[in-house]
CSV table of C-alpha atoms and ligand atoms in Angstrom, one decimal:
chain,number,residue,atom,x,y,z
A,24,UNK,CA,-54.9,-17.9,9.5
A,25,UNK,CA,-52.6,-14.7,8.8
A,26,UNK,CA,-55.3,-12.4,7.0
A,27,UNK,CA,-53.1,-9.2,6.7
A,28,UNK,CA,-49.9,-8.3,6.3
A,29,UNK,CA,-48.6,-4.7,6.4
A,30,UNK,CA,-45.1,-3.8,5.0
A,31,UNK,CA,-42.9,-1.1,6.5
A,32,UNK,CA,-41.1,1.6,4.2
A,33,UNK,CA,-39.3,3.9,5.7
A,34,UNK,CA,-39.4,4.6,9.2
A,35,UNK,CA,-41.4,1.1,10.0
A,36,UNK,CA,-39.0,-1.1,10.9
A,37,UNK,CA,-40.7,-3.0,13.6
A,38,UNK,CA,-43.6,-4.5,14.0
A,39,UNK,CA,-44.8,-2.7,17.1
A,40,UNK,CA,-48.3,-2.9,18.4
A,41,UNK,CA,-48.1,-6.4,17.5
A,42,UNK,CA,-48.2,-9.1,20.5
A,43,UNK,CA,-46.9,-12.4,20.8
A,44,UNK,CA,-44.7,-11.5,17.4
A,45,UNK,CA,-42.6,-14.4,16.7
A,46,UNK,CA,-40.4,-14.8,13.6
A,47,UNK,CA,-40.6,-17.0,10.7
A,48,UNK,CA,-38.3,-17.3,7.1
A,49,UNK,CA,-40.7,-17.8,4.3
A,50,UNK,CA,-38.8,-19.7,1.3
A,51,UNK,CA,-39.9,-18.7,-2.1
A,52,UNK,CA,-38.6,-19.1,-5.8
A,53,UNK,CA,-37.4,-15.9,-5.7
A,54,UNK,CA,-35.8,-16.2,-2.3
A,55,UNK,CA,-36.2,-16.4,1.3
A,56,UNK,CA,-37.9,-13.6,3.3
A,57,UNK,CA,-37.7,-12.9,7.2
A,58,UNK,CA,-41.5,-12.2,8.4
A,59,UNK,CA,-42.7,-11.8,11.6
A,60,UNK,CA,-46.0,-12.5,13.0
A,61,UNK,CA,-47.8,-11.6,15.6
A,62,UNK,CA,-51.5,-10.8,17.2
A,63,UNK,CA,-53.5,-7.5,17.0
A,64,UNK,CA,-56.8,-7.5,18.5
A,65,UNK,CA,-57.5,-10.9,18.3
A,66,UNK,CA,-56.0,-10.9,15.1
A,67,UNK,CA,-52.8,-12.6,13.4
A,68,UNK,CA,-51.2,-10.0,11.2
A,69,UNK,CA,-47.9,-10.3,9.7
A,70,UNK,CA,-45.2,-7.6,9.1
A,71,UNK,CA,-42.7,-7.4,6.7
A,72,UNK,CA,-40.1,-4.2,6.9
A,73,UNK,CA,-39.5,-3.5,3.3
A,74,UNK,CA,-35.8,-1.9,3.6
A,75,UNK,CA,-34.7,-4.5,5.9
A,76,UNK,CA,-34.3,-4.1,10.1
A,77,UNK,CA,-31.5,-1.4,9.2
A,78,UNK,CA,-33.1,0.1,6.2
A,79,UNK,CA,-30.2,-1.3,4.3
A,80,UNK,CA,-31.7,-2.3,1.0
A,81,UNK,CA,-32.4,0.5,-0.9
A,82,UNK,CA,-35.6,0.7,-3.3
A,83,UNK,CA,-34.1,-0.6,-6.4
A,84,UNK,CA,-32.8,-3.6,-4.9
A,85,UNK,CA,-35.4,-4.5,-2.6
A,86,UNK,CA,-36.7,-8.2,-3.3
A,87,UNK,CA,-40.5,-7.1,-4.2
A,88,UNK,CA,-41.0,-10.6,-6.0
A,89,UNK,CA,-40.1,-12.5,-2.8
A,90,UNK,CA,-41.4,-10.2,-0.6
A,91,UNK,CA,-44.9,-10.9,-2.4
A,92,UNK,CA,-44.7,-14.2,-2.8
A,93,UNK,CA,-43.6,-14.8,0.7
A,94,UNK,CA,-47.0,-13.4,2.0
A,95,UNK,CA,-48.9,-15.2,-0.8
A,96,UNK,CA,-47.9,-18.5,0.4
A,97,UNK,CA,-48.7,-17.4,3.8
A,98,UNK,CA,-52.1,-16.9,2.8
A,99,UNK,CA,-52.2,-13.1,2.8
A,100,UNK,CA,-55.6,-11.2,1.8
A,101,UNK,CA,-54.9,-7.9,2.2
A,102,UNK,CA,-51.9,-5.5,2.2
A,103,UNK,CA,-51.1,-2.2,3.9
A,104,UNK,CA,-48.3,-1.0,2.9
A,105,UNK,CA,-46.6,2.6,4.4
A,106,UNK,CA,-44.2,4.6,2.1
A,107,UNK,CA,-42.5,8.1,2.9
A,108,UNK,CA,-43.4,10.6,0.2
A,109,UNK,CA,-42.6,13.7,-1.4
A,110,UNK,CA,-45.5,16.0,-2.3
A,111,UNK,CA,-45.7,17.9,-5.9
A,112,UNK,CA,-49.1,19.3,-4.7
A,113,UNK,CA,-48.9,22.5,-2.1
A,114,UNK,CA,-52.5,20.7,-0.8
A,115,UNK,CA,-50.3,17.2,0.0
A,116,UNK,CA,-48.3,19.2,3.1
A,117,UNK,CA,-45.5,17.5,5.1
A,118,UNK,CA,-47.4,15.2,7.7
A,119,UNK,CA,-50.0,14.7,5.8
A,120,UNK,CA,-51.7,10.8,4.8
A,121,UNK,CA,-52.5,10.3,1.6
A,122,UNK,CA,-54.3,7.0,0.3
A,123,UNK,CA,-52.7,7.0,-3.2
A,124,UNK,CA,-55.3,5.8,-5.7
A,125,UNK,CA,-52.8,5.8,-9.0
A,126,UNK,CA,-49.4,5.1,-10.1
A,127,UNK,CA,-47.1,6.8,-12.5
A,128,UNK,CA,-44.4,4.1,-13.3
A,129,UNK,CA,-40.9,5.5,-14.3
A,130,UNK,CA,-39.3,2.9,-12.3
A,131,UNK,CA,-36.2,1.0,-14.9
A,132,UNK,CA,-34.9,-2.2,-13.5
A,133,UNK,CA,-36.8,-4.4,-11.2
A,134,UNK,CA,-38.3,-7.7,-11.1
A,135,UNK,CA,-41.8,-6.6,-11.9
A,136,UNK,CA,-44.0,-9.4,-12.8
A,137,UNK,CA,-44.1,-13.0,-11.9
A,138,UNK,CA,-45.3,-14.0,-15.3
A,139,UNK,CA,-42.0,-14.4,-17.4
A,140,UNK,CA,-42.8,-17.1,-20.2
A,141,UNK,CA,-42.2,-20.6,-20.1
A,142,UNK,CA,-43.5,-22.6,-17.5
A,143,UNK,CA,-45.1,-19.3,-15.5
A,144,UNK,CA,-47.1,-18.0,-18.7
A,145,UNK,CA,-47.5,-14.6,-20.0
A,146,UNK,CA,-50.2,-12.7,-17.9
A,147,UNK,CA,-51.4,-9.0,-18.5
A,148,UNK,CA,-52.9,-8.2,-15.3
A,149,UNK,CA,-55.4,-5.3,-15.5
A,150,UNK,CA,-54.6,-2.1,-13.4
A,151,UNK,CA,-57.2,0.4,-13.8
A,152,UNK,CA,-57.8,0.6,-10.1
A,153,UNK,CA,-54.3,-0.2,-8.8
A,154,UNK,CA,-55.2,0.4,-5.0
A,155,UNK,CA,-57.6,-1.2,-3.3
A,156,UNK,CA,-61.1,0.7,-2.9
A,157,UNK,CA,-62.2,-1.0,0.1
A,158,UNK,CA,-59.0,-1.4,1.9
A,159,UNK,CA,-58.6,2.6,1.4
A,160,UNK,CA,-62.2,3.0,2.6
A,161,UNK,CA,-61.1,1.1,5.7
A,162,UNK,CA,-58.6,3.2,6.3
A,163,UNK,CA,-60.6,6.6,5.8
A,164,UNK,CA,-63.2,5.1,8.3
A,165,UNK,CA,-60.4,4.6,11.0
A,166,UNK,CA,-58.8,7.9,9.9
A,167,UNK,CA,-62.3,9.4,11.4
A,168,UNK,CA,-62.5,7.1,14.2
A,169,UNK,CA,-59.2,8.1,15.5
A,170,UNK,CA,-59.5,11.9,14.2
A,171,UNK,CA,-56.1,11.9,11.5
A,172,UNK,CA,-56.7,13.4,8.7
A,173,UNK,CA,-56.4,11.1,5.6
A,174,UNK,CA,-56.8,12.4,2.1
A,175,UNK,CA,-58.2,9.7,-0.4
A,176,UNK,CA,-56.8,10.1,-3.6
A,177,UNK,CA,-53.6,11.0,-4.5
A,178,UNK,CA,-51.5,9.6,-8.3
A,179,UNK,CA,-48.2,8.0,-6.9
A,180,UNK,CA,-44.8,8.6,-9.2
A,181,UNK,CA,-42.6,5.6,-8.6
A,182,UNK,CA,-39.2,6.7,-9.7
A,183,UNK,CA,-36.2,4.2,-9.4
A,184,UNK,CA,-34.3,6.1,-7.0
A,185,UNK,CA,-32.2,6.1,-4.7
A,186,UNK,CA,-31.2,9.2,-5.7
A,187,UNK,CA,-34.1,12.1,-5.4
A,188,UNK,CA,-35.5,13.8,-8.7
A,189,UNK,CA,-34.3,16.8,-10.0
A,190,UNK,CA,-36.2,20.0,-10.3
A,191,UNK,CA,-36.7,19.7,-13.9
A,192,UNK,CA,-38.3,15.7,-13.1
A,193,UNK,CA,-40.6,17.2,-10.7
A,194,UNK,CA,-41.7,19.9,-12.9
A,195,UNK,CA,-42.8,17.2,-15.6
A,196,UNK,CA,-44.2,14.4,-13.0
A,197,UNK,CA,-46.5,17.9,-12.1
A,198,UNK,CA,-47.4,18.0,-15.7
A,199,UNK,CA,-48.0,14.7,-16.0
A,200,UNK,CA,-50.8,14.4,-13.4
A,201,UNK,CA,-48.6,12.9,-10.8
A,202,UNK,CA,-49.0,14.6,-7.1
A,203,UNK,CA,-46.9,12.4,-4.9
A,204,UNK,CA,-43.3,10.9,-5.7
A,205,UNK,CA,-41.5,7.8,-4.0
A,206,UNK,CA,-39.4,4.5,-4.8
A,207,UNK,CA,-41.3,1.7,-3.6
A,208,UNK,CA,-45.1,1.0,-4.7
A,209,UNK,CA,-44.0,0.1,-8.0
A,210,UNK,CA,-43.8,-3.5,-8.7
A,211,UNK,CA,-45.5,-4.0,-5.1
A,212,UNK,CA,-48.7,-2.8,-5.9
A,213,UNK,CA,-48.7,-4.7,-9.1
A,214,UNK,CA,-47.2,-8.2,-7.6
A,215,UNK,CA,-49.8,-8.5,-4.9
A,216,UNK,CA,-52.3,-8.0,-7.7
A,217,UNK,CA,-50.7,-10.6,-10.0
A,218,UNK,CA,-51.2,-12.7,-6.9
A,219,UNK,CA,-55.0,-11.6,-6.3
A,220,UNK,CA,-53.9,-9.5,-2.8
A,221,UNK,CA,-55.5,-6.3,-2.3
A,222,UNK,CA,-52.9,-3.8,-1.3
A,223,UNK,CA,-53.3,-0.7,-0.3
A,224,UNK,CA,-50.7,2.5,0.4
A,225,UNK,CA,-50.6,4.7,3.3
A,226,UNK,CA,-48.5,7.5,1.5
A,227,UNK,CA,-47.0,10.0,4.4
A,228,UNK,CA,-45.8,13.3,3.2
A,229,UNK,CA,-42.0,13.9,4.4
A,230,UNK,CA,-41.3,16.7,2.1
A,231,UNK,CA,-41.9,18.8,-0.6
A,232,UNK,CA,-40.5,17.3,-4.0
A,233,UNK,CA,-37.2,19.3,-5.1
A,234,UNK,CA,-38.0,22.7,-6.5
A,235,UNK,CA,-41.6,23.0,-5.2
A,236,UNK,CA,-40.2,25.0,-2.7
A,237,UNK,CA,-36.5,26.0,-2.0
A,238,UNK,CA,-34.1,24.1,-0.8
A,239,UNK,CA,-32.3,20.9,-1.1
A,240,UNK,CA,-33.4,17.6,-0.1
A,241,UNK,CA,-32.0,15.3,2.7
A,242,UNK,CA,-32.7,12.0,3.7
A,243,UNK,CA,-32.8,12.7,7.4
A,244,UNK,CA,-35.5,15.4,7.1
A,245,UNK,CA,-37.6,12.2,5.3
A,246,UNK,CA,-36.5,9.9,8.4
A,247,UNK,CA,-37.4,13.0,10.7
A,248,UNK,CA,-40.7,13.2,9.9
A,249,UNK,CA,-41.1,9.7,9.7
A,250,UNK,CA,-40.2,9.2,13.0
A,251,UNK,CA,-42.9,12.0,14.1
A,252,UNK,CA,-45.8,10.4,12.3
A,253,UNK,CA,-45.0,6.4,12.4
A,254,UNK,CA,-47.3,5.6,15.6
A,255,UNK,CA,-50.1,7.3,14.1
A,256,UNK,CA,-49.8,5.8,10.9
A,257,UNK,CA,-49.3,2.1,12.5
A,258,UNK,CA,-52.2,3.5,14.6
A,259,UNK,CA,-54.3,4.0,11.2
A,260,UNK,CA,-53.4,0.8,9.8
A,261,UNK,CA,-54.4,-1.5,12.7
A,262,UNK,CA,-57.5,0.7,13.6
A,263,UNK,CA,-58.5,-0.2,9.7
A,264,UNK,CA,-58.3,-4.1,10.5
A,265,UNK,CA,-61.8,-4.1,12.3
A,266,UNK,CA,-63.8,-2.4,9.2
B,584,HPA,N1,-38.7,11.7,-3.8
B,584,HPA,C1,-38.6,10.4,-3.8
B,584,HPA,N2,-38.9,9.6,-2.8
B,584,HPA,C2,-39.2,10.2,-1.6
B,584,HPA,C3,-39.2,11.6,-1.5
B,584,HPA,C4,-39.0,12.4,-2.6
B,584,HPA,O1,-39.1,13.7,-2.6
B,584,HPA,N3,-39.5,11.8,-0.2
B,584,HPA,C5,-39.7,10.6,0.4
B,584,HPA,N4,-39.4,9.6,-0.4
């Protein structure tokens, strides 16, 4: 039985350190999903890149429903999920992991709940804790085991993207209580909790968010730094399995 699944943003587009990965397409009401599956220690784990193999879906029209429900029906526990980040905080530095605890929603126009009337019901799901607690803990305990430094705690602004925030957004997210910025966990966090999933993020700092320092903002420097940090955050994330 598939017990985890982890889901790729940026950067993650394989699902490396993975053996015997073979791929499946998950049909759901929403749509159908491409998943692969494999072994790590022992383990099945399943892997889901959340951009697609080419990182050609951008966040706003990435499939979160399907996505979701794809790994529901597969019997999914627990999610790790990986997502690039800017930092609003000079403490969150470029490089850095950071287990977000909170959400700041400012997403617009996405599929965001599976409860839409009718037949499905009308559900409010409670979010106080948004993140899972003992996923993250997991995480911290392999981030010692393994020596990376992972911060645990961090409030995650989900904008709609794709385009990054202007200065004057930032500035407000800042005021707002919101220390990292990105364009995925919102709906995914709250889907997989609709579904009773624990999910957890692995936030990794690319950059500083525009105007908290100079300069303008590309998407290969997020993609650059991705690519130095991706096989010690898949390191992370399968070291966490065991706890
Ligand atoms: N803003 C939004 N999303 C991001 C950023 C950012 O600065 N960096 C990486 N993903």
């Amino acid at each position: 039985m598939v017990k985890t699944a982890i889901i790729g943003g940026t950067g993650v587009y394989d699902p490396c350190l993975l053996e015997d990965v073979r791929e499946i397409v998950e049909t759901t009401p929403y749509g159908s999903v491409k998943v692969s599956l494999g072994k790590y220690a022992g383990m099945e784990v399943a892997f889901i890149p959340r951009h697609g193999l080419e990182h050609s879906i951008p966040p706003h029209l990435i499939n979160y429903r399907a996505n979701i429900k794809a790994l529901q029906q597969l019997g999914i526990k627990n999610i790790l999920a990986t997502a690039a980040v800017g930092s609003l905080h000079f403490e969150f530095k470029p490089g850095q992991f950071v287990l977000a605890d909170q959400f700041l929603d400012f997403t617009k126009n996405r599929g965001s709940t599976f409860y839409e009337g009718g037949e499905a019901g009308v559900v409010h799901c409670d979010m106080t804790v948004p993140y899972c607690p003992e996923l993250r803990e997991a995480l911290v305990k392999a981030g010692r085991e393994l020596e990376i430094q992972v911060q645990n705690g961090g409030t995650y602004v989900c904008t709609e993207g794709p385009r990054f925030e202007t200065a004057a957004e930032i500035m407000m997210f800042k005021q707002l209580g919101g220390q990292l910025v990105g364009m995925t966990s919102v709906p995914e966090v709250c889907l997989a909790r609709e579904l009773g999933i624990c999910y957890a993020t692995v936030a990794i700092v690319t950059n500083f968010a525009a105007g908290i320092t100079t300069g303008i903002l590309t998407h290969s420097e997020v993609l650059e730094l991705m690519k130095r940090n991706i096989e010690l955050a898949r390191s992370l994330m399968m070291s966490s399995l065991k706890y």
